[in-house]
PDB file of C-alpha atoms in Angstrom:
ATOM      1  CA  MET A 170     115.480  56.376 156.828  1.00 91.00           C
ATOM      2  CA  HIS A 171     114.164  56.917 160.346  1.00 96.00           C
ATOM      3  CA  ILE A 172     112.892  53.875 162.267  1.00 97.00           C
ATOM      4  CA  LEU A 173     110.874  53.967 165.484  1.00 97.00           C
ATOM      5  CA  LEU A 174     111.441  51.061 167.876  1.00 98.00           C
ATOM      6  CA  SER A 175     109.171  50.063 170.729  1.00 97.00           C
ATOM      7  CA  ASN A 176     108.256  46.920 172.671  1.00 96.00           C
ATOM      8  CA  ASP A 177     106.195  45.643 175.590  1.00 93.00           C
ATOM      9  CA  ASP A 178     109.034  44.268 177.755  1.00 93.00           C
ATOM     10  CA  GLY A 179     110.222  47.732 178.746  1.00 94.00           C
ATOM     11  CA  TYR A 180     113.015  50.073 177.722  1.00 95.00           C
ATOM     12  CA  LEU A 181     115.694  48.005 179.490  1.00 95.00           C
ATOM     13  CA  ALA A 182     114.857  44.754 177.679  1.00 95.00           C
ATOM     14  CA  GLN A 183     117.770  42.951 176.046  1.00 96.00           C
ATOM     15  CA  GLY A 184     115.786  42.305 172.874  1.00 96.00           C
ATOM     16  CA  LEU A 185     115.041  45.987 172.350  1.00 97.00           C
ATOM     17  CA  ILE A 186     118.680  46.946 172.885  1.00 97.00           C
ATOM     18  CA  ALA A 187     119.840  44.242 170.451  1.00 97.00           C
ATOM     19  CA  LEU A 188     117.363  45.408 167.803  1.00 97.00           C
ATOM     20  CA  ALA A 189     118.441  49.038 168.159  1.00 97.00           C
ATOM     21  CA  ASP A 190     122.105  48.089 167.818  1.00 95.00           C
ATOM     22  CA  GLY A 191     121.343  45.868 164.841  1.00 96.00           C
ATOM     23  CA  LEU A 192     119.401  48.457 162.827  1.00 96.00           C
ATOM     24  CA  ARG A 193     121.579  51.523 163.468  1.00 94.00           C
ATOM     25  CA  SER A 194     123.730  50.771 160.430  1.00 92.00           C
ATOM     26  CA  PHE A 195     120.597  50.962 158.248  1.00 92.00           C
ATOM     27  CA  ALA A 196     118.797  54.005 159.634  1.00 94.00           C
ATOM     28  CA  ASP A 197     118.442  56.672 162.277  1.00 95.00           C
ATOM     29  CA  ILE A 198     116.850  54.982 165.295  1.00 96.00           C
ATOM     30  CA  SER A 199     114.417  56.427 167.835  1.00 96.00           C
ATOM     31  CA  VAL A 200     113.373  54.247 170.767  1.00 97.00           C
ATOM     32  CA  VAL A 201     110.174  55.014 172.667  1.00 97.00           C
ATOM     33  CA  ALA A 202     109.248  52.172 175.004  1.00 97.00           C
ATOM     34  CA  PRO A 203     107.351  51.511 178.250  1.00 96.00           C
ATOM     35  CA  ASP A 204     109.046  52.257 181.538  1.00 93.00           C
ATOM     36  CA  LYS A 205     108.324  48.699 182.731  1.00 92.00           C
ATOM     37  CA  ASN A 206     107.065  45.367 181.465  1.00 90.00           C
ATOM     38  CA  ARG A 207     103.670  45.820 179.792  1.00 91.00           C
ATOM     39  CA  SER A 208     103.254  42.370 178.279  1.00 88.00           C
ATOM     40  CA  ALA A 209      99.692  41.495 177.195  1.00 87.00           C
ATOM     41  CA  ALA A 210      98.657  45.163 177.213  1.00 88.00           C
ATOM     42  CA  SER A 211      97.113  44.648 173.769  1.00 86.00           C
ATOM     43  CA  ASN A 212      95.979  47.833 171.986  1.00 86.00           C
ATOM     44  CA  SER A 213      95.086  49.819 175.111  1.00 88.00           C
ATOM     45  CA  LEU A 214      95.528  53.599 175.177  1.00 90.00           C
ATOM     46  CA  THR A 215      95.807  55.647 178.375  1.00 91.00           C
ATOM     47  CA  LEU A 216      93.030  58.258 178.281  1.00 92.00           C
ATOM     48  CA  GLU A 217      92.230  59.123 181.909  1.00 92.00           C
ATOM     49  CA  MET A 218      95.636  60.402 182.997  1.00 93.00           C
ATOM     50  CA  PRO A 219      98.599  62.233 181.439  1.00 95.00           C
ATOM     51  CA  LEU A 220     101.639  60.378 180.174  1.00 95.00           C
ATOM     52  CA  ARG A 221     105.214  61.223 181.113  1.00 95.00           C
ATOM     53  CA  ALA A 222     108.181  60.669 178.819  1.00 96.00           C
ATOM     54  CA  HIS A 223     111.815  60.786 179.952  1.00 95.00           C
ATOM     55  CA  GLU A 224     114.939  60.514 177.795  1.00 95.00           C
ATOM     56  CA  MET A 225     117.529  58.187 179.299  1.00 95.00           C
ATOM     57  CA  ALA A 226     121.311  58.385 179.122  1.00 93.00           C
ATOM     58  CA  ASN A 227     121.455  56.048 176.102  1.00 92.00           C
ATOM     59  CA  GLY A 228     118.940  58.164 174.167  1.00 93.00           C
ATOM     60  CA  PHE A 229     116.004  55.802 174.685  1.00 96.00           C
ATOM     61  CA  ILE A 230     112.760  57.465 175.756  1.00 97.00           C
ATOM     62  CA  LYS A 231     110.726  55.700 178.428  1.00 96.00           C
ATOM     63  CA  VAL A 232     107.003  56.368 178.815  1.00 96.00           C
ATOM     64  CA  ASP A 233     104.805  55.484 181.789  1.00 94.00           C
ATOM     65  CA  GLY A 234     102.192  53.951 179.511  1.00 94.00           C
ATOM     66  CA  THR A 235     101.375  51.042 177.237  1.00 95.00           C
ATOM     67  CA  PRO A 236     103.170  50.030 174.034  1.00 95.00           C
ATOM     68  CA  THR A 237     100.340  51.630 172.048  1.00 96.00           C
ATOM     69  CA  ASP A 238     100.780  54.835 174.065  1.00 95.00           C
ATOM     70  CA  CYS A 239     104.486  54.844 173.213  1.00 96.00           C
ATOM     71  CA  VAL A 240     104.025  54.508 169.457  1.00 97.00           C
ATOM     72  CA  HIS A 241     101.061  56.878 169.386  1.00 96.00           C
ATOM     73  CA  LEU A 242     102.991  59.592 171.254  1.00 96.00           C
ATOM     74  CA  ALA A 243     106.113  59.097 169.160  1.00 96.00           C
ATOM     75  CA  ILE A 244     104.337  59.452 165.819  1.00 96.00           C
ATOM     76  CA  THR A 245     101.874  62.191 166.747  1.00 94.00           C
ATOM     77  CA  GLY A 246     104.241  64.735 168.257  1.00 91.00           C
ATOM     78  CA  LEU A 247     106.753  63.412 170.780  1.00 93.00           C
ATOM     79  CA  LEU A 248     109.529  63.048 168.207  1.00 93.00           C
ATOM     80  CA  LYS A 249     110.796  66.061 166.283  1.00 90.00           C
ATOM     81  CA  GLU A 250     110.590  64.134 163.007  1.00 91.00           C
ATOM     82  CA  GLU A 251     107.996  61.525 162.121  1.00 92.00           C
ATOM     83  CA  PRO A 252     109.547  58.085 161.518  1.00 95.00           C
ATOM     84  CA  ASP A 253     109.309  56.187 158.254  1.00 94.00           C
ATOM     85  CA  MET A 254     108.737  52.750 159.763  1.00 95.00           C
ATOM     86  CA  VAL A 255     108.008  50.957 163.056  1.00 97.00           C
ATOM     87  CA  PHE A 256     109.684  47.843 164.445  1.00 97.00           C
ATOM     88  CA  ALA A 257     108.346  46.374 167.701  1.00 97.00           C
ATOM     89  CA  GLY A 258     110.410  43.935 169.746  1.00 89.00           C
ATOM     90  CA  ILE A 259     112.456  41.872 169.899  1.00 97.00           C
ATOM     91  CA  ASN A 260     109.922  40.285 172.261  1.00 96.00           C
ATOM     92  CA  HIS A 261     111.079  37.886 174.970  1.00 95.00           C
ATOM     93  CA  GLY A 262     108.630  35.120 174.035  1.00 93.00           C
ATOM     94  CA  ALA A 263     106.561  33.969 171.087  1.00 94.00           C
ATOM     95  CA  ASN A 264     103.547  35.757 169.647  1.00 94.00           C
ATOM     96  CA  LEU A 265     101.865  32.920 167.774  1.00 94.00           C
ATOM     97  CA  GLY A 266      98.241  32.260 166.897  1.00 91.00           C
ATOM     98  CA  ASP A 267      95.817  33.744 169.415  1.00 89.00           C
ATOM     99  CA  ASP A 268      98.701  35.527 171.186  1.00 89.00           C
ATOM    100  CA  VAL A 269      98.431  38.418 168.727  1.00 91.00           C
ATOM    101  CA  LEU A 270      95.118  39.480 170.317  1.00 91.00           C
ATOM    102  CA  TYR A 271      96.832  40.164 173.642  1.00 90.00           C
ATOM    103  CA  SER A 272     100.392  40.996 172.648  1.00 92.00           C
ATOM    104  CA  GLY A 273     101.738  44.445 173.445  1.00 94.00           C
ATOM    105  CA  THR A 274     104.484  43.874 170.884  1.00 96.00           C
ATOM    106  CA  VAL A 275     101.989  43.260 168.088  1.00 96.00           C
ATOM    107  CA  ALA A 276      99.911  46.181 169.402  1.00 95.00           C
ATOM    108  CA  ALA A 277     102.874  48.540 169.077  1.00 96.00           C
ATOM    109  CA  ALA A 278     103.315  47.486 165.452  1.00 96.00           C
ATOM    110  CA  THR A 279      99.558  47.732 164.891  1.00 95.00           C
ATOM    111  CA  GLU A 280      99.519  51.324 166.114  1.00 95.00           C
ATOM    112  CA  GLY A 281     102.306  52.187 163.719  1.00 95.00           C
ATOM    113  CA  ARG A 282     100.398  50.600 160.848  1.00 94.00           C
ATOM    114  CA  PHE A 283      97.167  52.305 161.971  1.00 92.00           C
ATOM    115  CA  LEU A 284      98.952  55.663 161.811  1.00 94.00           C
ATOM    116  CA  GLY A 285     100.130  55.008 158.283  1.00 91.00           C
ATOM    117  CA  LEU A 286     103.614  53.516 158.615  1.00 94.00           C
ATOM    118  CA  PRO A 287     105.031  50.140 157.562  1.00 94.00           C
ATOM    119  CA  ALA A 288     105.282  48.025 160.710  1.00 96.00           C
ATOM    120  CA  VAL A 289     106.888  44.786 161.875  1.00 97.00           C
ATOM    121  CA  ALA A 290     106.458  42.886 165.157  1.00 97.00           C
ATOM    122  CA  MET A 291     109.488  40.755 166.098  1.00 97.00           C
ATOM    123  CA  SER A 292     109.419  37.939 168.674  1.00 97.00           C
ATOM    124  CA  MET A 293     111.722  35.179 169.880  1.00 96.00           C
ATOM    125  CA  VAL A 294     110.139  31.775 170.484  1.00 95.00           C
ATOM    126  CA  SER A 295     111.482  31.406 174.017  1.00 92.00           C
ATOM    127  CA  SER A 296     110.668  32.998 177.355  1.00 87.00           C
ATOM    128  CA  ASN A 297     114.406  33.208 178.051  1.00 93.00           C
ATOM    129  CA  PRO A 298     115.988  33.827 174.622  1.00 94.00           C
ATOM    130  CA  GLN A 299     119.671  33.077 174.076  1.00 95.00           C
ATOM    131  CA  HIS A 300     120.079  33.892 170.382  1.00 96.00           C
ATOM    132  CA  PHE A 301     118.950  37.475 169.833  1.00 97.00           C
ATOM    133  CA  ALA A 302     121.612  37.720 167.122  1.00 96.00           C
ATOM    134  CA  SER A 303     119.490  35.426 164.950  1.00 97.00           C
ATOM    135  CA  ALA A 304     116.457  37.686 165.341  1.00 97.00           C
ATOM    136  CA  VAL A 305     118.593  40.743 164.560  1.00 97.00           C
ATOM    137  CA  ASN A 306     119.705  39.077 161.321  1.00 97.00           C
ATOM    138  CA  VAL A 307     116.066  38.394 160.488  1.00 97.00           C
ATOM    139  CA  ALA A 308     115.125  42.017 161.222  1.00 97.00           C
ATOM    140  CA  GLN A 309     117.882  43.272 158.919  1.00 97.00           C
ATOM    141  CA  ILE A 310     116.721  40.974 156.108  1.00 96.00           C
ATOM    142  CA  ILE A 311     113.051  41.953 156.566  1.00 96.00           C
ATOM    143  CA  LEU A 312     114.005  45.643 156.576  1.00 96.00           C
ATOM    144  CA  GLN A 313     115.998  45.288 153.369  1.00 95.00           C
ATOM    145  CA  ARG A 314     113.093  43.476 151.701  1.00 95.00           C
ATOM    146  CA  LEU A 315     110.699  46.250 152.744  1.00 95.00           C
ATOM    147  CA  LEU A 316     113.029  48.848 151.273  1.00 94.00           C
ATOM    148  CA  ASP A 317     113.495  46.921 148.018  1.00 94.00           C
ATOM    149  CA  GLN A 318     109.873  45.808 147.640  1.00 94.00           C
ATOM    150  CA  PRO A 319     107.411  47.737 149.848  1.00 93.00           C
ATOM    151  CA  LEU A 320     104.265  45.872 150.841  1.00 93.00           C
ATOM    152  CA  ALA A 321     100.660  47.017 150.532  1.00 89.00           C
ATOM    153  CA  LYS A 322      99.718  49.696 153.045  1.00 85.00           C
ATOM    154  CA  ASP A 323      97.182  47.484 154.848  1.00 87.00           C
ATOM    155  CA  ILE A 324      99.758  44.803 155.774  1.00 94.00           C
ATOM    156  CA  LEU A 325     101.786  44.526 158.964  1.00 95.00           C
ATOM    157  CA  LEU A 326     104.162  41.638 159.577  1.00 97.00           C
ATOM    158  CA  ASN A 327     104.210  39.376 162.630  1.00 97.00           C
ATOM    159  CA  VAL A 328     107.617  37.671 162.723  1.00 97.00           C
ATOM    160  CA  ASN A 329     108.535  34.840 165.094  1.00 97.00           C
ATOM    161  CA  VAL A 330     112.121  33.559 165.240  1.00 98.00           C
ATOM    162  CA  PRO A 331     113.153  30.196 166.727  1.00 97.00           C
ATOM    163  CA  ASP A 332     115.654  30.588 169.553  1.00 96.00           C
ATOM    164  CA  LEU A 333     118.442  28.935 167.579  1.00 97.00           C
ATOM    165  CA  PRO A 334     121.899  29.928 166.366  1.00 97.00           C
ATOM    166  CA  TRP A 335     121.757  31.577 162.941  1.00 97.00           C
ATOM    167  CA  SER A 336     123.451  28.560 161.344  1.00 96.00           C
ATOM    168  CA  GLU A 337     120.528  26.353 162.465  1.00 96.00           C
ATOM    169  CA  ILE A 338     117.725  28.578 161.129  1.00 97.00           C
ATOM    170  CA  LYS A 339     116.361  26.741 158.075  1.00 96.00           C
ATOM    171  CA  GLY A 340     114.853  29.752 156.318  1.00 95.00           C
ATOM    172  CA  PHE A 341     111.661  31.796 156.130  1.00 97.00           C
ATOM    173  CA  GLN A 342     108.043  30.667 155.723  1.00 95.00           C
ATOM    174  CA  SER A 343     104.940  32.696 154.967  1.00 95.00           C
ATOM    175  CA  THR A 344     102.369  31.459 157.484  1.00 95.00           C
ATOM    176  CA  ARG A 345      98.867  31.938 158.802  1.00 93.00           C
ATOM    177  CA  LEU A 346      97.978  32.284 162.462  1.00 93.00           C
ATOM    178  CA  GLY A 347      97.410  29.003 164.234  1.00 88.00           C
ATOM    179  CA  GLN A 348      95.111  28.583 167.205  1.00 82.00           C
ATOM    180  CA  ARG A 349      95.432  27.506 170.812  1.00 81.00           C
ATOM    181  CA  HIS A 350      93.157  25.459 173.014  1.00 80.00           C
ATOM    182  CA  LYS A 351      91.137  27.313 175.654  1.00 82.00           C
ATOM    183  CA  ALA A 352      93.351  29.021 178.252  1.00 79.00           C
ATOM    184  CA  GLU A 353      94.195  27.162 181.442  1.00 82.00           C
ATOM    185  CA  PRO A 354      92.031  27.959 184.532  1.00 85.00           C
ATOM    186  CA  VAL A 355      92.815  30.922 186.756  1.00 87.00           C
ATOM    187  CA  ILE A 356      95.011  30.226 189.760  1.00 89.00           C
ATOM    188  CA  GLN A 357      93.371  31.237 193.046  1.00 90.00           C
ATOM    189  CA  SER A 358      95.402  32.193 196.068  1.00 92.00           C
ATOM    190  CA  GLN A 359      95.195  34.513 199.090  1.00 91.00           C
ATOM    191  CA  ASP A 360      96.853  37.777 199.982  1.00 91.00           C
ATOM    192  CA  PRO A 361      98.478  38.210 203.446  1.00 93.00           C
ATOM    193  CA  ARG A 362      95.102  39.317 204.860  1.00 92.00           C
ATOM    194  CA  GLY A 363      93.315  36.208 203.708  1.00 90.00           C
ATOM    195  CA  ARG A 364      91.457  37.795 200.804  1.00 93.00           C
ATOM    196  CA  ALA A 365      91.076  35.854 197.569  1.00 92.00           C
ATOM    197  CA  ILE A 366      93.373  36.840 194.693  1.00 91.00           C
ATOM    198  CA  TYR A 367      93.604  35.388 191.202  1.00 90.00           C
ATOM    199  CA  TRP A 368      96.386  34.884 188.680  1.00 87.00           C
ATOM    200  CA  VAL A 369      95.474  34.550 185.010  1.00 84.00           C
ATOM    201  CA  GLY A 370      96.312  30.998 183.951  1.00 75.00           C
ATOM    202  CA  PRO A 371      98.778  29.985 181.234  1.00 77.00           C
ATOM    203  CA  PRO A 372      97.731  30.127 177.580  1.00 80.00           C
ATOM    204  CA  GLY A 373      96.259  26.985 176.094  1.00 75.00           C
ATOM    205  CA  ALA A 374      98.346  24.434 174.263  1.00 76.00           C
ATOM    206  CA  GLU A 375      98.585  24.392 170.476  1.00 72.00           C
ATOM    207  CA  GLN A 376      95.432  23.197 168.724  1.00 74.00           C
ATOM    208  CA  ASP A 377      95.449  24.301 165.086  1.00 71.00           C
ATOM    209  CA  ALA A 378      99.180  23.949 164.559  1.00 73.00           C
ATOM    210  CA  GLY A 379      99.663  21.948 161.379  1.00 87.00           C
ATOM    211  CA  PRO A 380     101.620  22.749 158.206  1.00 92.00           C
ATOM    212  CA  GLY A 381     101.073  26.312 157.043  1.00 91.00           C
ATOM    213  CA  THR A 382     100.651  27.726 160.551  1.00 93.00           C
ATOM    214  CA  ASP A 383     103.072  29.885 162.478  1.00 93.00           C
ATOM    215  CA  PHE A 384     103.278  27.218 165.209  1.00 93.00           C
ATOM    216  CA  TYR A 385     104.418  24.577 162.720  1.00 94.00           C
ATOM    217  CA  ALA A 386     106.994  26.767 160.996  1.00 95.00           C
ATOM    218  CA  VAL A 387     108.880  27.673 164.167  1.00 95.00           C
ATOM    219  CA  SER A 388     108.700  24.091 165.451  1.00 94.00           C
ATOM    220  CA  GLN A 389     110.528  23.027 162.276  1.00 95.00           C
ATOM    221  CA  GLY A 390     113.246  25.648 162.691  1.00 96.00           C
ATOM    222  CA  TYR A 391     111.899  28.252 160.257  1.00 97.00           C
ATOM    223  CA  VAL A 392     111.228  31.948 160.776  1.00 97.00           C
ATOM    224  CA  SER A 393     107.462  32.471 160.650  1.00 96.00           C
ATOM    225  CA  VAL A 394     106.298  35.609 158.823  1.00 96.00           C
ATOM    226  CA  THR A 395     102.539  36.207 159.073  1.00 95.00           C
ATOM    227  CA  PRO A 396     100.876  39.101 157.238  1.00 96.00           C
ATOM    228  CA  LEU A 397      98.221  40.721 159.442  1.00 96.00           C
ATOM    229  CA  GLN A 398      95.573  43.322 158.628  1.00 92.00           C
ATOM    230  CA  LEU A 399      93.729  45.934 160.683  1.00 89.00           C
ATOM    231  CA  ASP A 400      90.310  45.376 159.078  1.00 89.00           C
ATOM    232  CA  LEU A 401      88.625  42.645 161.161  1.00 88.00           C
ATOM    233  CA  THR A 402      85.461  42.569 159.068  1.00 91.00           C
ATOM    234  CA  ARG A 403      84.397  39.052 158.062  1.00 91.00           C
ATOM    235  CA  TYR A 404      83.297  39.910 154.553  1.00 94.00           C
ATOM    236  CA  ASP A 405      82.013  36.434 153.665  1.00 93.00           C
ATOM    237  CA  ALA A 406      79.432  36.757 156.464  1.00 95.00           C
ATOM    238  CA  LEU A 407      77.974  40.149 155.496  1.00 94.00           C
ATOM    239  CA  ASP A 408      75.139  38.725 153.371  1.00 94.00           C
ATOM    240  CA  MET A 409      74.351  36.086 155.981  1.00 94.00           C
ATOM    241  CA  ILE A 410      74.122  38.702 158.741  1.00 94.00           C
ATOM    242  CA  LYS A 411      71.940  40.873 156.503  1.00 93.00           C
ATOM    243  CA  ASP A 412      69.456  37.991 156.145  1.00 93.00           C
ATOM    244  CA  TRP A 413      69.752  37.091 159.840  1.00 93.00           C
ATOM    245  CA  LEU A 414      68.884  40.573 161.093  1.00 95.00           C
ATOM    246  CA  PRO A 415      65.224  41.520 161.604  1.00 93.00           C
ATOM    247  CA  ALA A 416      63.530  43.330 158.729  1.00 84.00           C
TER     248      ALA A 416
END
């Protein structure tokens, strides 16, 4: 078994190091991750400039690109042997509901799934996680389940772990994505020369966050496991759109 690890927090992130240490007893591990924080990079690929990859003293490979760049390079020729599976994370912060559209962590897993490999995105529900050991335990359990009972090829897993000691994690729940309210307004400021600059505002608060959602599961102390798919087609609207279009 050969597992590729990546993330969007950068190759020095504590969550990535913890995940690599936690999975080494199960498989050969290759780490290809961004050279710096690339949070919210989504599924962007770098096409207008070359990418540079450097192997570090600990064997991790850093790439001056996005999480998607890292996984794409690793699978399509950077590594000597193609991996069998992709784990992305452990992200420093939740990826719940609408977050998956922006998340570089989920994007790294998506690229692995798009290129034909089983893929899992792992996140801690805290911006300053203290209990990475809990998420490592979850990753080991998820990996063992994938080995014992592989999932359909069009599924990737988005896993969010409460930032709690392992003894306080209540279990696992299969969940759907919740939804947030509209994002908060941009924050306007000025640079030292008096020119207007803007910071993207915080994400909106939870809106659709009742039982069955990823938001609800983690709020109750459960690990949220959401199956995602790459096909975004809304099949139940195809006939409606056919009738709506001009003749």
